[in-house]
PDB file of C-alpha atoms in Angstrom:
ATOM      1  CA  MET B  18      -0.131  -0.037   0.189  1.00 81.00           C
ATOM      2  CA  ASP B  19       0.914   3.658  -0.829  1.00 89.00           C
ATOM      3  CA  TYR B  20       0.892   5.116   2.738  1.00 95.00           C
ATOM      4  CA  SER B  21       2.295   8.374   1.175  1.00 95.00           C
ATOM      5  CA  VAL B  22      -1.197   8.864  -1.101  1.00 96.00           C
ATOM      6  CA  ALA B  23      -3.110   8.129   1.841  1.00 96.00           C
ATOM      7  CA  ARG B  24      -1.426  10.669   3.622  1.00 97.00           C
ATOM      8  CA  ARG B  25      -2.067  13.073   0.841  1.00 97.00           C
ATOM      9  CA  ASN B  26      -5.818  12.300   0.991  1.00 97.00           C
ATOM     10  CA  MET B  27      -6.105  12.522   4.450  1.00 97.00           C
ATOM     11  CA  ILE B  28      -4.607  16.132   4.221  1.00 97.00           C
ATOM     12  CA  GLU B  29      -6.922  17.275   1.219  1.00 97.00           C
ATOM     13  CA  CYS B  30     -10.291  15.326   1.989  1.00 96.00           C
ATOM     14  CA  GLN B  31     -10.278  15.039   5.790  1.00 97.00           C
ATOM     15  CA  ILE B  32      -8.315  17.799   7.220  1.00 97.00           C
ATOM     16  CA  ARG B  33      -8.316  20.949   4.803  1.00 97.00           C
ATOM     17  CA  THR B  34     -12.163  20.393   4.135  1.00 97.00           C
ATOM     18  CA  ASN B  35     -12.717  20.406   8.125  1.00 95.00           C
ATOM     19  CA  LYS B  36     -11.818  23.997   8.403  1.00 95.00           C
ATOM     20  CA  VAL B  37      -7.829  23.515   8.842  1.00 98.00           C
ATOM     21  CA  ILE B  38      -6.176  26.267   7.295  1.00 97.00           C
ATOM     22  CA  ASP B  39      -2.885  26.352   9.503  1.00 98.00           C
ATOM     23  CA  GLU B  40      -0.062  25.665   7.271  1.00 97.00           C
ATOM     24  CA  ALA B  41       2.145  24.583   9.976  1.00 98.00           C
ATOM     25  CA  VAL B  42      -0.347  21.906  11.036  1.00 98.00           C
ATOM     26  CA  LEU B  43      -1.122  20.614   7.361  1.00 98.00           C
ATOM     27  CA  ALA B  44       2.725  20.206   6.750  1.00 98.00           C
ATOM     28  CA  ALA B  45       3.405  18.130   9.888  1.00 98.00           C
ATOM     29  CA  MET B  46       0.895  15.961   9.497  1.00 98.00           C
ATOM     30  CA  ALA B  47       1.736  15.558   5.705  1.00 97.00           C
ATOM     31  CA  GLU B  48       5.115  14.554   7.058  1.00 97.00           C
ATOM     32  CA  VAL B  49       4.465  11.965   9.960  1.00 98.00           C
ATOM     33  CA  PRO B  50       4.047   8.494   9.013  1.00 98.00           C
ATOM     34  CA  ARG B  51       0.866   7.699  10.671  1.00 97.00           C
ATOM     35  CA  GLU B  52       0.643   4.046   9.978  1.00 97.00           C
ATOM     36  CA  ARG B  53       3.769   3.393  11.994  1.00 97.00           C
ATOM     37  CA  PHE B  54       1.702   4.493  15.304  1.00 97.00           C
ATOM     38  CA  VAL B  55      -0.748   1.703  15.160  1.00 95.00           C
ATOM     39  CA  PRO B  56      -0.607  -2.122  15.435  1.00 93.00           C
ATOM     40  CA  GLY B  57       0.013  -3.543  12.207  1.00 93.00           C
ATOM     41  CA  GLU B  58      -3.363  -5.140  11.687  1.00 95.00           C
ATOM     42  CA  LEU B  59      -4.582  -1.340  11.419  1.00 96.00           C
ATOM     43  CA  GLN B  60      -1.995  -0.073   9.202  1.00 96.00           C
ATOM     44  CA  SER B  61      -4.282  -0.399   6.398  1.00 95.00           C
ATOM     45  CA  ILE B  62      -6.753   1.813   7.773  1.00 96.00           C
ATOM     46  CA  ALA B  63      -4.541   4.220   9.508  1.00 97.00           C
ATOM     47  CA  TYR B  64      -5.856   7.165   7.515  1.00 97.00           C
ATOM     48  CA  ILE B  65      -9.558   6.622   7.910  1.00 96.00           C
ATOM     49  CA  ASP B  66     -11.604   9.478   9.950  1.00 94.00           C
ATOM     50  CA  GLU B  67     -11.973   7.439  12.798  1.00 95.00           C
ATOM     51  CA  ASP B  68     -10.277   6.858  16.227  1.00 96.00           C
ATOM     52  CA  LEU B  69      -8.334   4.094  16.351  1.00 96.00           C
ATOM     53  CA  ARG B  70      -7.731   1.694  19.499  1.00 95.00           C
ATOM     54  CA  VAL B  71      -3.834   0.851  20.372  1.00 94.00           C
ATOM     55  CA  ALA B  72      -4.380  -0.326  23.706  1.00 93.00           C
ATOM     56  CA  ASP B  73      -6.846  -0.479  26.486  1.00 92.00           C
ATOM     57  CA  GLY B  74      -8.438   3.048  26.980  1.00 90.00           C
ATOM     58  CA  ARG B  75      -5.975   4.535  24.353  1.00 93.00           C
ATOM     59  CA  PHE B  76      -6.992   5.632  20.940  1.00 95.00           C
ATOM     60  CA  LEU B  77      -5.118   7.251  17.844  1.00 95.00           C
ATOM     61  CA  MET B  78      -7.488  10.341  17.533  1.00 95.00           C
ATOM     62  CA  GLU B  79      -9.226  10.787  14.511  1.00 96.00           C
ATOM     63  CA  PRO B  80      -6.936  12.955  12.452  1.00 97.00           C
ATOM     64  CA  ALA B  81      -9.611  15.614  11.842  1.00 97.00           C
ATOM     65  CA  VAL B  82     -10.083  16.477  15.438  1.00 97.00           C
ATOM     66  CA  LEU B  83      -6.193  16.091  16.591  1.00 98.00           C
ATOM     67  CA  ALA B  84      -5.898  18.859  13.409  1.00 98.00           C
ATOM     68  CA  ARG B  85      -8.479  21.388  14.738  1.00 98.00           C
ATOM     69  CA  LEU B  86      -7.160  21.311  18.071  1.00 98.00           C
ATOM     70  CA  LEU B  87      -3.547  21.707  17.249  1.00 98.00           C
ATOM     71  CA  GLN B  88      -4.747  24.970  15.204  1.00 98.00           C
ATOM     72  CA  GLU B  89      -6.597  26.118  18.319  1.00 98.00           C
ATOM     73  CA  ALA B  90      -3.196  25.729  20.402  1.00 98.00           C
ATOM     74  CA  ARG B  91      -1.702  28.082  17.864  1.00 98.00           C
ATOM     75  CA  VAL B  92       1.564  26.316  18.281  1.00 98.00           C
ATOM     76  CA  ALA B  93       4.577  28.356  17.837  1.00 98.00           C
ATOM     77  CA  PRO B  94       8.081  27.122  16.801  1.00 98.00           C
ATOM     78  CA  THR B  95       9.809  28.352  20.306  1.00 98.00           C
ATOM     79  CA  ASP B  96       6.919  26.804  22.303  1.00 98.00           C
ATOM     80  CA  VAL B  97       7.292  24.140  24.829  1.00 98.00           C
ATOM     81  CA  VAL B  98       4.387  21.578  24.666  1.00 98.00           C
ATOM     82  CA  LEU B  99       3.148  18.852  27.240  1.00 98.00           C
ATOM     83  CA  ASP B 100       1.155  15.956  25.567  1.00 98.00           C
ATOM     84  CA  ILE B 101      -0.946  14.380  28.101  1.00 98.00           C
ATOM     85  CA  GLY B 102      -1.937  10.510  27.367  1.00 97.00           C
ATOM     86  CA  SER B 103       0.500  10.794  24.190  1.00 97.00           C
ATOM     87  CA  GLY B 104      -0.482   6.820  23.748  1.00 95.00           C
ATOM     88  CA  ALA B 105       1.751   5.437  20.663  1.00 94.00           C
ATOM     89  CA  GLY B 106       2.899   8.857  20.010  1.00 97.00           C
ATOM     90  CA  TYR B 107       1.587  10.007  17.070  1.00 98.00           C
ATOM     91  CA  GLY B 108       0.375  13.408  18.418  1.00 98.00           C
ATOM     92  CA  ALA B 109       3.730  14.224  20.075  1.00 98.00           C
ATOM     93  CA  ALA B 110       5.495  13.283  16.611  1.00 98.00           C
ATOM     94  CA  VAL B 111       3.150  15.961  14.882  1.00 98.00           C
ATOM     95  CA  LEU B 112       3.993  18.479  17.603  1.00 98.00           C
ATOM     96  CA  ALA B 113       7.399  18.115  17.375  1.00 98.00           C
ATOM     97  CA  ARG B 114       7.665  19.368  13.850  1.00 98.00           C
ATOM     98  CA  MET B 115       5.684  22.500  14.798  1.00 98.00           C
ATOM     99  CA  ALA B 116       7.209  23.044  18.734  1.00 98.00           C
ATOM    100  CA  ALA B 117      10.797  23.627  20.048  1.00 98.00           C
ATOM    101  CA  THR B 118      10.262  20.650  22.790  1.00 98.00           C
ATOM    102  CA  VAL B 119       7.474  17.910  23.594  1.00 98.00           C
ATOM    103  CA  PHE B 120       7.087  16.268  26.741  1.00 98.00           C
ATOM    104  CA  ALA B 121       4.985  13.102  25.782  1.00 98.00           C
ATOM    105  CA  GLN B 122       3.298  11.723  28.886  1.00 98.00           C
ATOM    106  CA  GLU B 123       1.861   8.025  28.976  1.00 97.00           C
ATOM    107  CA  THR B 124       1.436   5.615  31.984  1.00 95.00           C
ATOM    108  CA  ASN B 125       1.180   2.799  29.496  1.00 94.00           C
ATOM    109  CA  ALA B 126       4.657   1.099  29.547  1.00 93.00           C
ATOM    110  CA  GLY B 127       4.139  -0.859  26.722  1.00 93.00           C
ATOM    111  CA  LEU B 128       2.970   1.934  24.266  1.00 93.00           C
ATOM    112  CA  ALA B 129       5.514   4.443  25.810  1.00 94.00           C
ATOM    113  CA  LYS B 130       8.049   2.295  24.855  1.00 95.00           C
ATOM    114  CA  LYS B 131       7.114   1.516  21.100  1.00 95.00           C
ATOM    115  CA  ALA B 132       6.873   5.371  21.076  1.00 96.00           C
ATOM    116  CA  ALA B 133      10.154   5.782  22.048  1.00 96.00           C
ATOM    117  CA  GLU B 134      11.604   3.548  19.628  1.00 96.00           C
ATOM    118  CA  LEU B 135       9.678   5.305  16.594  1.00 97.00           C
ATOM    119  CA  TYR B 136      10.816   8.994  18.140  1.00 97.00           C
ATOM    120  CA  ALA B 137      14.308   7.857  18.100  1.00 97.00           C
ATOM    121  CA  GLU B 138      13.633   6.075  13.992  1.00 97.00           C
ATOM    122  CA  LEU B 139      12.127   9.495  13.019  1.00 97.00           C
ATOM    123  CA  ASN B 140      15.022  11.567  14.623  1.00 97.00           C
ATOM    124  CA  LEU B 141      12.688  13.117  16.679  1.00 98.00           C
ATOM    125  CA  ASP B 142      15.249  14.465  19.421  1.00 97.00           C
ATOM    126  CA  ASN B 143      12.832  16.724  20.627  1.00 98.00           C
ATOM    127  CA  VAL B 144      10.470  14.674  22.141  1.00 98.00           C
ATOM    128  CA  VAL B 145      10.870  13.679  25.680  1.00 98.00           C
ATOM    129  CA  PRO B 146       8.865  10.782  27.178  1.00 96.00           C
ATOM    130  CA  VAL B 147       7.813  11.021  30.397  1.00 96.00           C
ATOM    131  CA  GLU B 148       5.951   8.853  33.119  1.00 89.00           C
ATOM    132  CA  GLY B 149       3.416   9.910  35.891  1.00 88.00           C
ATOM    133  CA  VAL B 150      -0.162  10.372  36.607  1.00 93.00           C
ATOM    134  CA  LEU B 151      -1.857  11.751  33.597  1.00 96.00           C
ATOM    135  CA  SER B 152      -4.489  13.855  35.838  1.00 95.00           C
ATOM    136  CA  GLY B 153      -1.648  15.200  37.429  1.00 96.00           C
ATOM    137  CA  GLY B 154       0.369  16.263  34.494  1.00 97.00           C
ATOM    138  CA  CYS B 155       3.960  17.346  34.630  1.00 97.00           C
ATOM    139  CA  PRO B 156       5.133  19.885  37.043  1.00 97.00           C
ATOM    140  CA  GLU B 157       8.416  19.221  37.192  1.00 97.00           C
ATOM    141  CA  HIS B 158       8.655  20.264  33.470  1.00 97.00           C
ATOM    142  CA  ALA B 159       6.364  23.402  33.836  1.00 98.00           C
ATOM    143  CA  PRO B 160       5.736  25.989  32.698  1.00 98.00           C
ATOM    144  CA  PHE B 161       4.157  24.965  29.372  1.00 98.00           C
ATOM    145  CA  ASN B 162       3.278  27.184  26.390  1.00 98.00           C
ATOM    146  CA  VAL B 163       0.832  24.685  25.067  1.00 98.00           C
ATOM    147  CA  ILE B 164      -0.405  21.541  26.860  1.00 98.00           C
ATOM    148  CA  LEU B 165      -2.729  19.066  24.720  1.00 98.00           C
ATOM    149  CA  ILE B 166      -4.854  16.030  26.480  1.00 98.00           C
ATOM    150  CA  GLU B 167      -4.927  13.437  23.884  1.00 97.00           C
ATOM    151  CA  GLY B 168      -8.515  11.996  24.640  1.00 95.00           C
ATOM    152  CA  GLY B 169     -12.147  13.113  26.043  1.00 96.00           C
ATOM    153  CA  VAL B 170     -12.186  14.323  29.476  1.00 97.00           C
ATOM    154  CA  ASP B 171     -14.976  14.865  31.903  1.00 96.00           C
ATOM    155  CA  PHE B 172     -12.872  17.227  33.606  1.00 95.00           C
ATOM    156  CA  VAL B 173      -9.673  18.949  33.569  1.00 97.00           C
ATOM    157  CA  PRO B 174      -7.806  19.467  36.880  1.00 96.00           C
ATOM    158  CA  ASP B 175      -6.748  22.694  38.129  1.00 96.00           C
ATOM    159  CA  SER B 176      -3.512  20.879  38.954  1.00 96.00           C
ATOM    160  CA  ILE B 177      -2.881  20.672  35.162  1.00 98.00           C
ATOM    161  CA  ILE B 178      -4.444  24.272  34.296  1.00 98.00           C
ATOM    162  CA  ASP B 179      -1.720  25.660  36.870  1.00 97.00           C
ATOM    163  CA  GLN B 180       1.280  24.302  34.357  1.00 98.00           C
ATOM    164  CA  LEU B 181       0.295  26.803  31.903  1.00 98.00           C
ATOM    165  CA  GLY B 182       2.819  29.420  31.270  1.00 97.00           C
ATOM    166  CA  ASP B 183       1.739  33.149  31.194  1.00 96.00           C
ATOM    167  CA  SER B 184      -0.070  33.223  27.285  1.00 97.00           C
ATOM    168  CA  GLY B 185      -0.468  29.274  27.617  1.00 98.00           C
ATOM    169  CA  ARG B 186      -3.121  27.454  25.746  1.00 98.00           C
ATOM    170  CA  LEU B 187      -4.582  24.266  26.786  1.00 98.00           C
ATOM    171  CA  VAL B 188      -6.658  22.153  24.340  1.00 98.00           C
ATOM    172  CA  ALA B 189      -9.197  19.581  25.077  1.00 98.00           C
ATOM    173  CA  VAL B 190     -12.124  17.668  23.817  1.00 98.00           C
ATOM    174  CA  VAL B 191     -14.607  18.142  27.757  1.00 97.00           C
ATOM    175  CA  ARG B 192     -17.576  15.925  27.601  1.00 94.00           C
ATOM    176  CA  GLU B 193     -20.457  17.987  29.235  1.00 89.00           C
ATOM    177  CA  ARG B 194     -23.791  15.751  29.416  1.00 85.00           C
ATOM    178  CA  GLY B 195     -22.424  13.189  27.079  1.00 85.00           C
ATOM    179  CA  ILE B 196     -21.593  15.806  24.117  1.00 93.00           C
ATOM    180  CA  GLY B 197     -17.622  16.304  23.640  1.00 96.00           C
ATOM    181  CA  ARG B 198     -16.930  20.153  23.293  1.00 97.00           C
ATOM    182  CA  ALA B 199     -13.257  21.044  21.932  1.00 98.00           C
ATOM    183  CA  THR B 200     -12.205  23.553  24.661  1.00 98.00           C
ATOM    184  CA  VAL B 201      -9.499  26.099  24.601  1.00 98.00           C
ATOM    185  CA  ILE B 202      -8.016  27.537  28.172  1.00 98.00           C
ATOM    186  CA  THR B 203      -5.897  30.199  27.663  1.00 98.00           C
ATOM    187  CA  ARG B 204      -3.937  31.893  30.967  1.00 97.00           C
ATOM    188  CA  ILE B 205      -3.275  35.493  30.518  1.00 94.00           C
ATOM    189  CA  GLY B 206      -1.253  36.490  33.799  1.00 92.00           C
ATOM    190  CA  ASP B 207      -3.651  35.535  36.767  1.00 90.00           C
ATOM    191  CA  HIS B 208      -6.857  35.478  34.103  1.00 95.00           C
ATOM    192  CA  LEU B 209      -8.107  31.857  32.639  1.00 97.00           C
ATOM    193  CA  SER B 210     -10.696  32.263  29.632  1.00 97.00           C
ATOM    194  CA  ARG B 211     -12.406  29.335  28.270  1.00 97.00           C
ATOM    195  CA  ARG B 212     -13.775  29.263  24.950  1.00 97.00           C
ATOM    196  CA  ILE B 213     -15.634  26.170  22.964  1.00 97.00           C
ATOM    197  CA  ALA B 214     -14.015  25.521  19.559  1.00 97.00           C
ATOM    198  CA  PHE B 215     -16.075  22.788  18.164  1.00 97.00           C
ATOM    199  CA  ASP B 216     -18.087  19.781  18.946  1.00 97.00           C
ATOM    200  CA  ALA B 217     -16.359  16.580  18.565  1.00 95.00           C
ATOM    201  CA  ALA B 218     -16.803  12.657  19.843  1.00 93.00           C
ATOM    202  CA  VAL B 219     -13.392  11.467  21.286  1.00 94.00           C
ATOM    203  CA  PRO B 220     -13.204   8.273  23.429  1.00 94.00           C
ATOM    204  CA  VAL B 221     -12.513   9.354  27.295  1.00 94.00           C
ATOM    205  CA  LEU B 222      -9.256   9.005  28.650  1.00 95.00           C
ATOM    206  CA  PRO B 223     -10.092   6.334  31.741  1.00 94.00           C
ATOM    207  CA  GLU B 224      -8.027   8.927  33.927  1.00 94.00           C
ATOM    208  CA  PHE B 225     -10.555  11.732  33.100  1.00 96.00           C
ATOM    209  CA  ALA B 226     -13.492   9.830  33.539  1.00 92.00           C
ATOM    210  CA  ARG B 227     -15.957  10.724  36.129  1.00 85.00           C
ATOM    211  CA  PRO B 228     -17.304   7.774  38.148  1.00 76.00           C
ATOM    212  CA  ALA B 229     -20.501   6.349  37.122  1.00 64.00           C
ATOM    213  CA  GLY B 230     -23.770   8.034  38.530  1.00 55.00           C
ATOM    214  CA  PHE B 231     -21.687  11.413  39.194  1.00 50.00           C
ATOM    215  CA  GLU B 232     -23.853  14.180  38.669  1.00 50.00           C
ATOM    216  CA  PHE B 233     -22.937  18.005  38.850  1.00 47.00           C
TER     217      PHE B 233
END
């Protein structure tokens, strides 16, 4: 299979048509071999516009949603980024082509090991794999210019928001009453702003799921 053709089709038919115009996002996603970040049996469908399960509780986010989140994050070449729930490493690999440094946080040891191998094979020496409880973020390396949570969440802990630097942006798909809403949280000094950018259906990361029966 010619994955380069599938990659071009993903850019032209899925991402550009979903309001993504940021050339940095388009260029990065055009360069990263998405098929390398899924199990072998899924490589032939690596570029479909669906979430792909790569392990229990971990999914490769569908391309259009990831692209729109990255566009909302306004990643700059000098930015330091925290990628929470990096899974098999695809999102971190894309970010590595857009930012100065990416801290890729994952708790699944098997996924983290495979991702680290791929970062090395792809010469992504600006990706730093880190371990830790996802809902706690990575305070030892804060502050961050951008924080991406790679999966749906029922809540964004204050402890993670506190890791944003001045003018920092956090992007995540926050589930409200069963509806996923891509949310941008921006810090300006001591002030936080929240904005809903678009609706999206994304599997929730187990670490960010509220207990069954929880109500506001």
